[in-house]
Amino acid sequence: MIAPLPAPLASWSEAPRVRPLNAEAVRADGRYVLCWLQQALRANDNPVIDAAIRLGNALGLPVLVYQGVREDYPYASDRLHGFMLAAGRDLARDCAARGIACVQHVDRAGMREKGLVYRLAADSAAVLVEDQPTFVARWQSERVAARADRAVLAVNAACLVPPAVLGDGIGSTSAFRRRHEPLRAEWQHATAEVPAVARYDGSLPFLPDDLGAMSDADLDALVAAADIDHSVPPSPLFVGGRTGALEGLQRLVGAVLPSYAGTRNDATRPKGASMLSPYLHFGVIGPREVMDAVDAAKAPAACKDKFADELLSWREWFHYRARTLAAPERYDRIAGWARETLEAHAGDRRWDGETLADILHGTTQDETFNACQRQFLIDGWMHNNLRMYWGKRIIAMTADPEAAWAVACYLNDRLSLDGRDPSTYGNIASSFDGGAPARDEAPVYGKVATRSDGSTRHRPNGPQWLHEAANRPAPTPTVPDEVPTERYLVGS
Ligand SMILES: Cc1cc2nc3c(=O)[nH]c(=O)nc-3n(C[C@H](O)[C@H](O)[C@H](O)COP(=O)(O)OP(=O)(O)OC[C@H]3O[C@@H](n4cnc5c(N)ncnc54)[C@H](O)[C@@H]3O)c2cc1C
């Protein structure tokens, strides 16, 4: 049984974003409303915080924002840890500016804490979490909601239009667009931020880390002291935190958007794509803020429309889809016809002799694949136009389609700053089952459409660009004995 929405949230204009996760009531004896952020790492225009303040104000209680960074989430590495801690530092500073207490803890040698969220929840009136449909943020929220003896409420912070207002049963991207587009203007207007009644300065069950006061060197030291994968280094391309997100937004409206409709699909152009996906994945910036800037920008309508289609139609479609699946990270989400035809060709001869190390390190016999993979290895991001080629090539480089799914998710999740996202699994699934079944059967792929590298190689400078991209000096992350199983990935 699930509890009804508490009255202060039921009457909120953003109520469709909020979903009770358990049957427990709000506890009047709580000392604060706990706002536990795993991925929506921003202090402003954050519906999770706004919902917490609204509930706290109605109860006469302060809000306590909590971010904990553990060492044992899948793929924890210098790259992901560093990006999250930089976002966390700005979260702390911007919460302080809003008059909200934000407490943080980073597990590391000699400073490990167990069950912090449960300990903090024990003194709360209610726990607000973000409503993420994939990966750790989903599994952990569900786990905490099942064990907590007070209300746990999930708030959608990732989408412009809350998926709940779209209704059930949308089965295609065209139907999604028809339902989604008319609702955008209404949801783009942020509700005014209300001040919190008070700042929590009471006792805590642990000694927090003061991320807000830390220098870059301090953050680096935290990452170095954590027991995580140190073989995946930070991306030199993506500056963490709000500085990076806002620079990215400036770059989008100033340099990218004016020609976006024509250049977005050209991987050889350094300013063709927005490169905002890492910031969107970690919620350092939200789609509302991005669309406000896009609307205000000087750019042709066709370019703004194209961008809105990527950010709002495609991204929010995959969020919507993931919500309908018990485990969006699992191979069985791929359409039955595609699994059938791929499995029928599982015995076909594969691309010669590629090992997991070759695939991971971008040292295969396929120059274009290596160019793609080295973007993941070095930059922690890959251009959109390369990703479909990359996903489909993995099908031919691995023993069978299920192994291909596991390897593609593994590489994307471990290396890409925007991995582990509803868009990760939705798009990898599309590289297996996107489009209609082909009439003719191809080796290995069966009726699944194949993809050439022509959209990059046939550009004027394409061959040279691919050659250089495939030979960029890249880090060589450790090679596992085998890629993680789905049981591990879906957190069961
Ligand atoms: C095999 C494969 C794997 C992918 N894995 C991821 C992933 O792990 N995380 C991720 O965010 N995207 C993923 N994508 C989608 C897309 O490639 C990236 O969102 C995009 O390349 C990010 O670069 P950008 O920010 O410059 O995007 P732009 O091309 O400038 O687009 C703007 C924004 O729109 C959204 N967007 C664009 N294309 C898509 C799409 N196809 N699906 C969903 N949202 C989209 C993103 O939020 C992006 O930041 C994948 C695509 C494929 C084919």
Coordinates of C-alpha atoms and ligand atoms in Angstrom, one line a residue:
M1 CA 0.0 0.0 0.0
I2 CA 1.2 3.5 -0.8
A3 CA 0.3 6.6 1.3
P4 CA -1.5 9.6 -0.2
L5 CA 0.5 12.8 -0.8
P6 CA 0.8 15.0 2.3
A7 CA -1.6 17.9 2.0
P8 CA 1.1 20.7 1.6
L9 CA 2.4 18.8 -1.5
A10 CA -0.9 17.7 -2.8
S11 CA -1.9 21.4 -3.2
W12 CA 1.5 22.4 -4.8
S13 CA 1.5 23.4 -8.5
E14 CA 4.3 20.8 -9.0
A15 CA 2.4 18.0 -7.2
P16 CA 2.6 15.7 -10.3
R17 CA 6.3 15.5 -9.7
V18 CA 5.8 13.9 -6.3
R19 CA 5.2 10.2 -5.7
P20 CA 5.0 8.5 -2.3
L21 CA 7.3 5.5 -2.2
N22 CA 5.9 3.8 0.9
A23 CA 2.8 3.6 3.1
E24 CA 4.3 5.5 6.1
A25 CA 3.0 8.9 7.4
V26 CA 4.9 12.1 7.9
R27 CA 6.1 12.2 11.5
A28 CA 5.1 15.2 13.5
D29 CA 8.0 14.6 15.9
G30 CA 10.7 14.9 13.3
R31 CA 13.5 17.5 13.7
Y32 CA 13.7 18.4 10.0
V33 CA 12.6 17.3 6.5
L34 CA 15.4 15.2 5.1
C35 CA 16.2 15.9 1.4
W36 CA 18.5 13.2 0.2
L37 CA 20.2 14.0 -3.1
Q38 CA 22.0 11.3 -5.1
Q39 CA 22.0 12.7 -8.6
A40 CA 20.0 16.0 -8.8
L41 CA 23.1 17.9 -7.6
R42 CA 21.9 21.5 -7.7
A43 CA 20.6 23.8 -5.1
N44 CA 18.4 26.0 -7.3
D45 CA 15.5 25.1 -9.6
N46 CA 15.6 21.7 -7.9
P47 CA 12.0 20.4 -7.4
V48 CA 13.3 17.9 -4.7
I49 CA 14.5 20.8 -2.5
D50 CA 11.5 22.9 -3.4
A51 CA 9.2 20.1 -2.3
A52 CA 11.1 19.6 0.9
I53 CA 10.9 23.3 1.7
R54 CA 7.2 23.4 1.0
L55 CA 6.6 20.4 3.3
G56 CA 9.0 21.7 6.0
N57 CA 7.4 25.2 6.0
A58 CA 4.0 23.7 6.5
L59 CA 5.3 21.6 9.4
G60 CA 7.3 24.5 10.8
L61 CA 10.5 22.5 10.3
P62 CA 13.8 23.2 8.6
V63 CA 15.1 21.2 5.6
L64 CA 18.3 19.2 5.8
V65 CA 19.9 18.4 2.5
Y66 CA 22.2 15.3 2.5
Q67 CA 24.6 14.0 0.0
G68 CA 26.7 10.9 0.7
V69 CA 29.4 9.6 -1.6
R70 CA 30.2 6.0 -1.1
E71 CA 33.0 3.9 -2.5
D72 CA 30.9 0.9 -3.5
Y73 CA 28.5 2.2 -6.1
P74 CA 29.1 0.4 -9.4
Y75 CA 31.9 2.0 -11.5
A76 CA 33.1 4.4 -8.7
S77 CA 36.2 6.0 -10.2
D78 CA 38.3 9.1 -10.1
R79 CA 36.2 10.3 -13.1
L80 CA 32.8 9.9 -11.6
H81 CA 33.8 10.7 -8.0
G82 CA 35.6 13.9 -9.0
F83 CA 32.6 15.1 -11.1
M84 CA 30.2 14.4 -8.3
L85 CA 32.3 16.1 -5.6
A86 CA 32.7 19.3 -7.7
A87 CA 28.9 19.3 -8.1
G88 CA 28.6 18.6 -4.4
R89 CA 30.8 21.6 -3.5
D90 CA 28.6 24.0 -5.4
L91 CA 25.5 22.3 -4.0
A92 CA 26.8 23.0 -0.5
R93 CA 27.6 26.7 -1.3
D94 CA 24.4 27.3 -3.1
C95 CA 22.3 25.7 -0.4
A96 CA 24.0 28.0 2.1
A97 CA 23.1 31.0 0.0
R98 CA 19.5 29.7 0.1
G99 CA 19.6 29.5 3.8
I100 CA 19.4 25.7 3.8
A101 CA 21.7 23.3 5.8
C102 CA 23.5 20.8 3.5
V103 CA 25.5 18.1 5.1
Q104 CA 27.8 15.7 3.1
H105 CA 30.0 12.7 3.7
V106 CA 32.6 11.2 1.5
D107 CA 33.7 7.6 2.4
R108 CA 37.5 7.1 2.4
A109 CA 40.3 5.5 4.3
G110 CA 39.7 6.0 8.0
M111 CA 36.5 8.0 7.4
R112 CA 33.9 5.4 6.5
E113 CA 30.3 5.6 7.8
K114 CA 27.6 3.0 7.6
G115 CA 23.9 3.7 7.1
L116 CA 24.1 7.4 7.2
V117 CA 20.8 8.0 5.4
Y118 CA 19.0 5.7 7.8
R119 CA 20.5 7.5 10.8
L120 CA 19.5 10.9 9.4
A121 CA 16.0 9.6 8.4
A122 CA 15.5 8.4 12.0
D123 CA 15.3 12.1 13.1
S124 CA 13.3 13.3 10.2
A125 CA 9.6 14.0 9.6
A126 CA 9.8 12.7 6.1
V127 CA 12.5 11.8 3.5
L128 CA 12.4 13.4 0.1
V129 CA 14.5 11.7 -2.6
E130 CA 14.7 12.1 -6.3
D131 CA 12.6 10.0 -8.7
Q132 CA 15.2 8.4 -10.9
P133 CA 14.1 5.4 -13.0
T134 CA 17.5 3.8 -13.3
F135 CA 20.6 2.7 -11.5
V136 CA 21.7 3.5 -8.0
A137 CA 19.4 6.5 -7.4
R138 CA 16.4 4.2 -8.1
W139 CA 17.6 1.1 -6.2
Q140 CA 18.7 3.0 -3.1
S141 CA 15.6 5.1 -2.9
E142 CA 13.4 2.0 -3.2
R143 CA 15.5 0.2 -0.5
V144 CA 15.3 3.1 1.9
A145 CA 11.6 3.5 1.3
A146 CA 11.0 -0.1 2.1
R147 CA 12.9 0.1 5.4
A148 CA 12.0 3.6 6.7
D149 CA 9.3 4.1 9.3
R150 CA 8.3 7.5 8.0
A151 CA 7.1 8.9 4.7
V152 CA 9.6 8.6 1.8
L153 CA 8.5 10.7 -1.2
A154 CA 10.2 10.7 -4.6
V155 CA 10.3 13.9 -6.7
N156 CA 11.0 14.1 -10.4
A157 CA 13.8 16.7 -11.0
A158 CA 15.2 15.4 -14.2
C159 CA 12.4 16.2 -16.7
L160 CA 10.8 19.4 -17.8
V161 CA 7.4 17.8 -18.0
P162 CA 6.8 15.4 -15.1
P163 CA 6.2 11.9 -16.6
A164 CA 3.1 11.4 -14.5
V165 CA 1.1 14.1 -16.4
L166 CA 1.7 12.2 -19.7
G167 CA -0.5 9.3 -18.7
D168 CA 0.2 5.6 -19.3
G169 CA 0.6 3.6 -22.5
I170 CA 2.6 5.8 -24.8
G171 CA 4.3 3.3 -27.1
S172 CA 6.3 5.3 -29.6
T173 CA 8.4 8.5 -29.9
S174 CA 5.9 10.1 -32.3
A175 CA 3.0 9.5 -29.9
F176 CA 5.3 10.8 -27.1
R177 CA 6.0 14.0 -29.0
R178 CA 2.3 14.5 -29.6
R179 CA 1.5 14.2 -25.9
H180 CA 4.6 16.0 -24.6
E181 CA 4.9 19.1 -26.9
P182 CA 1.6 20.8 -25.9
L183 CA 2.6 20.6 -22.2
R184 CA 6.1 22.1 -22.4
A185 CA 5.3 25.8 -22.1
E186 CA 3.2 25.3 -19.0
W187 CA 6.0 23.3 -17.3
Q188 CA 8.8 25.6 -18.4
H189 CA 7.8 28.3 -16.0
A190 CA 9.7 27.5 -12.7
T191 CA 7.6 28.1 -9.6
A192 CA 9.1 30.8 -7.5
E193 CA 11.5 29.5 -4.9
V194 CA 10.1 30.0 -1.4
P195 CA 12.5 30.7 1.5
A196 CA 12.8 28.0 4.2
V197 CA 11.3 28.8 7.6
A198 CA 14.6 28.1 9.4
R199 CA 18.1 26.8 8.9
Y200 CA 18.8 23.5 10.6
D201 CA 21.7 23.8 13.0
G202 CA 20.9 21.0 15.4
S203 CA 23.0 17.9 16.1
L204 CA 24.0 15.3 13.6
P205 CA 24.8 11.6 13.9
F206 CA 28.2 12.1 12.1
L207 CA 30.9 14.7 11.4
P208 CA 30.1 16.1 8.0
D209 CA 32.7 17.0 5.3
D210 CA 32.7 20.7 4.6
L211 CA 32.8 20.3 0.8
G212 CA 31.6 23.9 0.3
A213 CA 34.9 25.2 1.9
M214 CA 37.2 22.8 -0.1
S215 CA 39.7 23.7 -2.8
D216 CA 40.2 21.7 -5.9
A217 CA 43.3 20.1 -4.2
D218 CA 41.1 19.1 -1.2
L219 CA 38.6 17.4 -3.5
D220 CA 41.4 15.6 -5.3
A221 CA 42.7 14.4 -2.0
L222 CA 39.3 13.0 -1.1
V223 CA 39.1 11.2 -4.4
A224 CA 42.7 9.8 -4.0
A225 CA 41.9 8.5 -0.5
A226 CA 38.7 6.6 -1.6
D227 CA 38.9 2.9 -2.4
I228 CA 37.7 3.2 -6.0
D229 CA 38.8 2.6 -9.5
H230 CA 41.8 4.9 -9.9
S231 CA 42.5 3.7 -13.5
V232 CA 39.7 5.8 -15.0
P233 CA 41.0 9.4 -14.7
P234 CA 39.0 12.6 -14.7
S235 CA 37.9 14.0 -18.0
P236 CA 40.1 17.0 -19.1
L237 CA 37.1 18.2 -21.2
F238 CA 34.4 18.6 -18.6
V239 CA 34.9 21.0 -15.7
G240 CA 32.9 19.8 -12.8
G241 CA 30.2 21.7 -10.9
R242 CA 28.1 24.7 -11.8
T243 CA 31.1 26.5 -13.5
G244 CA 31.3 23.8 -16.0
A245 CA 27.6 23.6 -16.6
L246 CA 27.2 27.3 -17.0
E247 CA 30.2 27.5 -19.3
G248 CA 28.6 24.7 -21.3
L249 CA 25.3 26.6 -21.5
Q250 CA 27.1 29.8 -22.7
R251 CA 28.9 27.7 -25.3
L252 CA 25.6 26.2 -26.4
V253 CA 23.8 29.5 -26.9
G254 CA 26.7 31.5 -28.2
A255 CA 28.6 29.0 -30.5
V256 CA 26.6 25.8 -31.0
L257 CA 23.0 26.7 -31.3
P258 CA 23.2 29.2 -34.2
S259 CA 24.1 26.3 -36.6
Y260 CA 22.9 23.3 -34.5
A261 CA 20.4 22.0 -37.1
G262 CA 23.2 21.6 -39.7
T263 CA 26.2 20.7 -37.6
R264 CA 24.8 18.6 -34.7
N265 CA 25.4 15.3 -36.5
D266 CA 28.9 16.1 -37.6
A267 CA 31.3 14.4 -35.2
T268 CA 34.3 16.1 -36.8
R269 CA 33.1 19.6 -35.7
P270 CA 34.3 20.6 -32.2
K271 CA 31.3 22.9 -31.7
G272 CA 28.5 20.9 -33.3
A273 CA 26.9 19.4 -30.2
S274 CA 26.0 20.9 -26.8
M275 CA 28.1 18.5 -24.7
L276 CA 25.7 19.1 -21.8
S277 CA 24.7 15.5 -21.1
P278 CA 27.2 15.0 -18.2
Y279 CA 25.7 18.0 -16.4
L280 CA 22.2 16.9 -17.1
H281 CA 22.8 13.4 -15.9
F282 CA 24.1 14.6 -12.6
G283 CA 21.4 17.2 -12.4
V284 CA 24.0 20.0 -12.1
I285 CA 21.7 21.8 -14.5
G286 CA 18.1 21.0 -15.3
P287 CA 16.2 21.1 -18.5
R288 CA 14.2 24.1 -17.5
E289 CA 17.2 26.3 -17.1
V290 CA 18.6 25.0 -20.4
M291 CA 15.4 25.7 -22.3
D292 CA 15.1 29.2 -20.8
A293 CA 18.5 30.0 -22.2
V294 CA 17.7 28.4 -25.5
D295 CA 14.5 30.4 -25.9
A296 CA 16.3 33.6 -25.1
A297 CA 19.2 32.9 -27.5
K298 CA 19.7 34.5 -30.9
A299 CA 19.4 31.4 -33.2
P300 CA 17.3 30.3 -36.1
A301 CA 14.0 28.6 -35.1
A302 CA 15.0 25.4 -36.8
C303 CA 18.1 25.1 -34.6
K304 CA 16.1 25.8 -31.4
D305 CA 13.5 23.2 -32.5
K306 CA 16.1 20.6 -33.3
F307 CA 17.7 21.2 -29.9
A308 CA 14.3 21.0 -28.1
D309 CA 13.6 17.7 -29.9
E310 CA 16.8 16.2 -28.6
L311 CA 16.6 17.5 -25.0
L312 CA 12.8 17.2 -24.5
S313 CA 11.5 14.6 -26.9
W314 CA 14.4 12.0 -26.9
R315 CA 15.7 12.5 -23.4
E316 CA 12.3 12.7 -21.7
W317 CA 11.0 9.8 -23.8
F318 CA 13.7 7.5 -22.5
H319 CA 12.9 8.7 -18.9
Y320 CA 9.3 7.9 -19.5
R321 CA 10.1 4.5 -21.0
A322 CA 12.4 3.5 -18.1
R323 CA 9.7 4.2 -15.7
T324 CA 7.5 1.6 -17.3
L325 CA 10.2 -1.1 -17.0
A326 CA 11.0 -3.2 -13.9
A327 CA 14.7 -3.2 -14.8
P328 CA 15.6 -0.8 -17.6
E329 CA 19.2 -2.0 -17.4
R330 CA 18.3 -5.5 -18.4
Y331 CA 18.8 -7.2 -21.8
D332 CA 15.2 -8.4 -21.9
R333 CA 14.0 -4.8 -22.6
I334 CA 15.1 -5.3 -26.2
A335 CA 12.2 -6.1 -28.5
G336 CA 11.5 -9.8 -28.9
W337 CA 11.9 -9.8 -32.7
A338 CA 15.5 -8.3 -32.4
R339 CA 16.5 -10.8 -29.6
E340 CA 15.1 -13.6 -31.7
T341 CA 17.0 -12.7 -34.9
L342 CA 20.2 -11.9 -33.1
E343 CA 20.1 -15.1 -31.2
A344 CA 19.4 -17.0 -34.4
H345 CA 22.7 -15.6 -35.7
A346 CA 24.7 -16.1 -32.4
G347 CA 26.7 -18.9 -34.1
D348 CA 27.8 -16.7 -37.0
R349 CA 31.5 -16.0 -37.2
R350 CA 32.4 -12.8 -35.3
W351 CA 34.9 -10.1 -35.9
D352 CA 38.2 -11.7 -35.6
G353 CA 40.0 -12.0 -32.3
E354 CA 38.8 -8.9 -30.5
T355 CA 39.3 -9.3 -26.7
L356 CA 37.6 -7.4 -24.0
A357 CA 40.9 -5.5 -23.5
D358 CA 41.0 -4.5 -27.2
I359 CA 37.4 -3.3 -27.0
L360 CA 37.9 -1.5 -23.7
H361 CA 41.2 0.2 -24.7
G362 CA 40.0 1.1 -28.3
T363 CA 42.7 -1.1 -29.9
T364 CA 40.5 -3.2 -32.2
Q365 CA 41.0 -3.7 -35.9
D366 CA 38.2 -1.2 -36.5
E367 CA 39.6 2.3 -36.7
T368 CA 36.2 4.0 -36.4
F369 CA 35.3 1.9 -33.4
N370 CA 38.6 2.9 -31.8
A371 CA 37.9 6.6 -32.5
C372 CA 34.6 6.2 -30.7
Q373 CA 35.9 4.3 -27.8
R374 CA 38.8 6.8 -27.3
Q375 CA 36.3 9.6 -26.8
F376 CA 34.8 7.5 -23.9
L377 CA 38.3 6.7 -22.6
I378 CA 39.8 10.2 -22.7
D379 CA 36.9 12.6 -22.7
G380 CA 34.3 10.6 -20.7
W381 CA 31.7 11.5 -23.4
M382 CA 31.1 10.5 -27.0
H383 CA 29.5 12.4 -29.9
N384 CA 26.0 11.4 -30.6
N385 CA 26.7 10.5 -34.3
L386 CA 29.4 8.0 -33.3
R387 CA 27.4 6.3 -30.6
M388 CA 25.0 4.3 -32.8
Y389 CA 28.0 3.0 -34.8
W390 CA 29.8 2.1 -31.6
G391 CA 26.8 0.2 -30.1
K392 CA 26.2 -1.8 -33.3
R393 CA 29.9 -2.7 -33.7
I394 CA 29.9 -4.2 -30.3
I395 CA 27.3 -6.7 -31.4
A396 CA 29.8 -8.1 -33.9
M397 CA 32.7 -8.0 -31.6
T398 CA 31.2 -10.1 -28.8
A399 CA 30.3 -13.8 -28.5
D400 CA 26.5 -13.4 -28.5
P401 CA 23.8 -10.6 -28.2
E402 CA 23.5 -10.9 -24.5
A403 CA 27.2 -10.5 -24.1
A404 CA 27.1 -7.5 -26.5
W405 CA 24.4 -5.8 -24.3
A406 CA 26.5 -6.4 -21.2
V407 CA 29.7 -5.1 -22.7
A408 CA 28.0 -2.0 -24.2
C409 CA 26.3 -1.1 -20.9
Y410 CA 29.6 -1.8 -19.1
L411 CA 31.7 0.5 -21.3
N412 CA 29.1 3.3 -21.4
D413 CA 28.4 3.1 -17.6
R414 CA 32.0 2.8 -16.5
L415 CA 33.6 5.4 -18.8
S416 CA 31.0 8.0 -19.8
L417 CA 30.1 10.8 -17.5
D418 CA 26.5 10.7 -18.8
G419 CA 26.2 6.8 -18.4
R420 CA 24.0 4.9 -16.0
D421 CA 21.1 7.0 -17.3
P422 CA 17.7 6.2 -18.8
S423 CA 19.2 7.5 -22.1
T424 CA 22.0 5.0 -21.8
Y425 CA 19.9 1.8 -21.7
G426 CA 17.2 3.3 -24.0
N427 CA 19.7 4.2 -26.7
I428 CA 21.8 1.0 -26.4
A429 CA 18.5 -0.9 -26.8
S430 CA 17.8 1.1 -29.9
S431 CA 21.1 0.0 -31.4
F432 CA 19.8 -3.5 -31.0
D433 CA 16.1 -3.0 -32.0
G434 CA 15.7 0.5 -33.4
G435 CA 13.8 0.8 -36.7
A436 CA 11.8 -1.8 -38.5
P437 CA 13.3 -5.3 -39.1
A438 CA 15.3 -5.4 -42.3
R439 CA 13.9 -7.6 -45.2
D440 CA 17.2 -9.3 -45.8
E441 CA 19.2 -11.1 -43.2
A442 CA 22.8 -10.1 -42.6
P443 CA 25.4 -12.3 -40.9
V444 CA 25.6 -11.7 -37.1
Y445 CA 22.9 -9.0 -37.2
G446 CA 20.1 -11.0 -38.8
K447 CA 17.2 -8.5 -39.4
V448 CA 18.7 -5.8 -37.1
A449 CA 19.8 -2.8 -39.2
T450 CA 23.6 -2.4 -39.5
R451 CA 25.3 1.0 -39.6
S452 CA 28.3 2.2 -41.6
D453 CA 30.7 4.9 -40.5
G454 CA 29.8 6.9 -43.7
S455 CA 28.3 9.9 -41.9
T456 CA 31.8 10.6 -40.5
R457 CA 34.1 9.0 -43.0
H458 CA 32.5 10.8 -46.0
R459 CA 32.9 14.3 -44.5
P460 CA 35.6 16.3 -46.3
N461 CA 38.1 15.8 -43.5
G462 CA 36.5 12.5 -42.3
P463 CA 39.3 10.0 -42.9
Q464 CA 41.9 12.2 -41.4
W465 CA 39.7 13.0 -38.4
L466 CA 39.0 9.3 -37.8
H467 CA 42.6 8.4 -38.1
E468 CA 43.7 11.0 -35.5
A469 CA 40.8 10.3 -33.2
A470 CA 41.6 6.5 -33.2
N471 CA 45.2 7.2 -32.3
R472 CA 44.8 9.7 -29.5
P473 CA 46.9 8.6 -26.5
A474 CA 44.3 7.2 -24.1
P475 CA 44.3 5.9 -20.5
T476 CA 44.2 2.1 -20.2
P477 CA 41.7 1.2 -17.4
T478 CA 42.0 -2.1 -15.7
V479 CA 40.5 -5.0 -17.6
P480 CA 38.0 -7.1 -15.6
D481 CA 38.0 -10.9 -15.8
E482 CA 34.4 -10.5 -17.0
V483 CA 31.9 -7.7 -17.3
P484 CA 29.5 -7.4 -14.4
T485 CA 26.3 -9.4 -14.5
E486 CA 22.9 -7.9 -14.7
R487 CA 22.1 -9.1 -11.2
Y488 CA 24.8 -6.8 -9.9
L489 CA 23.8 -4.0 -12.2
V490 CA 20.1 -3.8 -11.3
G491 CA 21.0 -3.8 -7.6
S492 CA 18.9 -6.8 -6.6
Ligands
LIG1 C1 24.5 3.7 -28.2 C2 24.1 5.0 -27.5 C3 24.4 5.2 -26.2 C4 24.0 6.4 -25.6 N1 24.3 6.6 -24.3 C5 23.9 7.8 -23.7 C6 24.1 8.0 -22.3 O1 24.7 7.1 -21.6 N2 23.7 9.1 -21.7 C7 23.1 10.1 -22.4 O2 22.7 11.1 -21.8 N3 22.8 9.9 -23.7 C8 23.2 8.8 -24.4 N4 23.0 8.7 -25.7 C9 22.2 9.7 -26.4 C10 23.1 10.8 -27.1 O3 24.0 10.2 -27.9 C11 23.7 11.7 -26.0 O4 22.7 12.2 -25.2 C12 24.4 12.9 -26.7 O5 25.4 12.5 -27.6 C13 25.1 13.8 -25.6 O6 25.9 14.8 -26.2 P1 25.4 16.3 -26.1 O7 25.1 16.7 -24.7 O8 26.4 17.1 -26.9 O9 24.0 16.2 -26.9 P2 23.3 17.0 -28.0 O10 23.5 16.2 -29.3 O11 23.7 18.5 -28.1 O12 21.8 17.0 -27.5 C14 21.4 17.8 -26.4 C15 20.8 17.0 -25.3 O13 19.7 16.2 -25.8 C16 19.7 15.0 -25.1 N5 19.8 13.9 -26.2 C17 20.4 14.1 -27.4 N6 20.3 12.9 -28.1 C18 19.6 12.1 -27.3 C19 19.2 10.7 -27.4 N7 19.4 10.0 -28.5 N8 18.6 10.1 -26.4 C20 18.3 10.8 -25.3 N9 18.7 12.1 -25.1 C21 19.3 12.7 -26.1 C22 20.9 14.9 -24.2 O14 20.4 15.3 -22.9 C23 21.8 16.0 -24.8 O15 22.7 16.5 -23.8 C24 23.4 7.5 -26.3 C25 23.1 7.2 -27.7 C26 23.5 6.0 -28.3 C27 23.1 5.8 -29.7

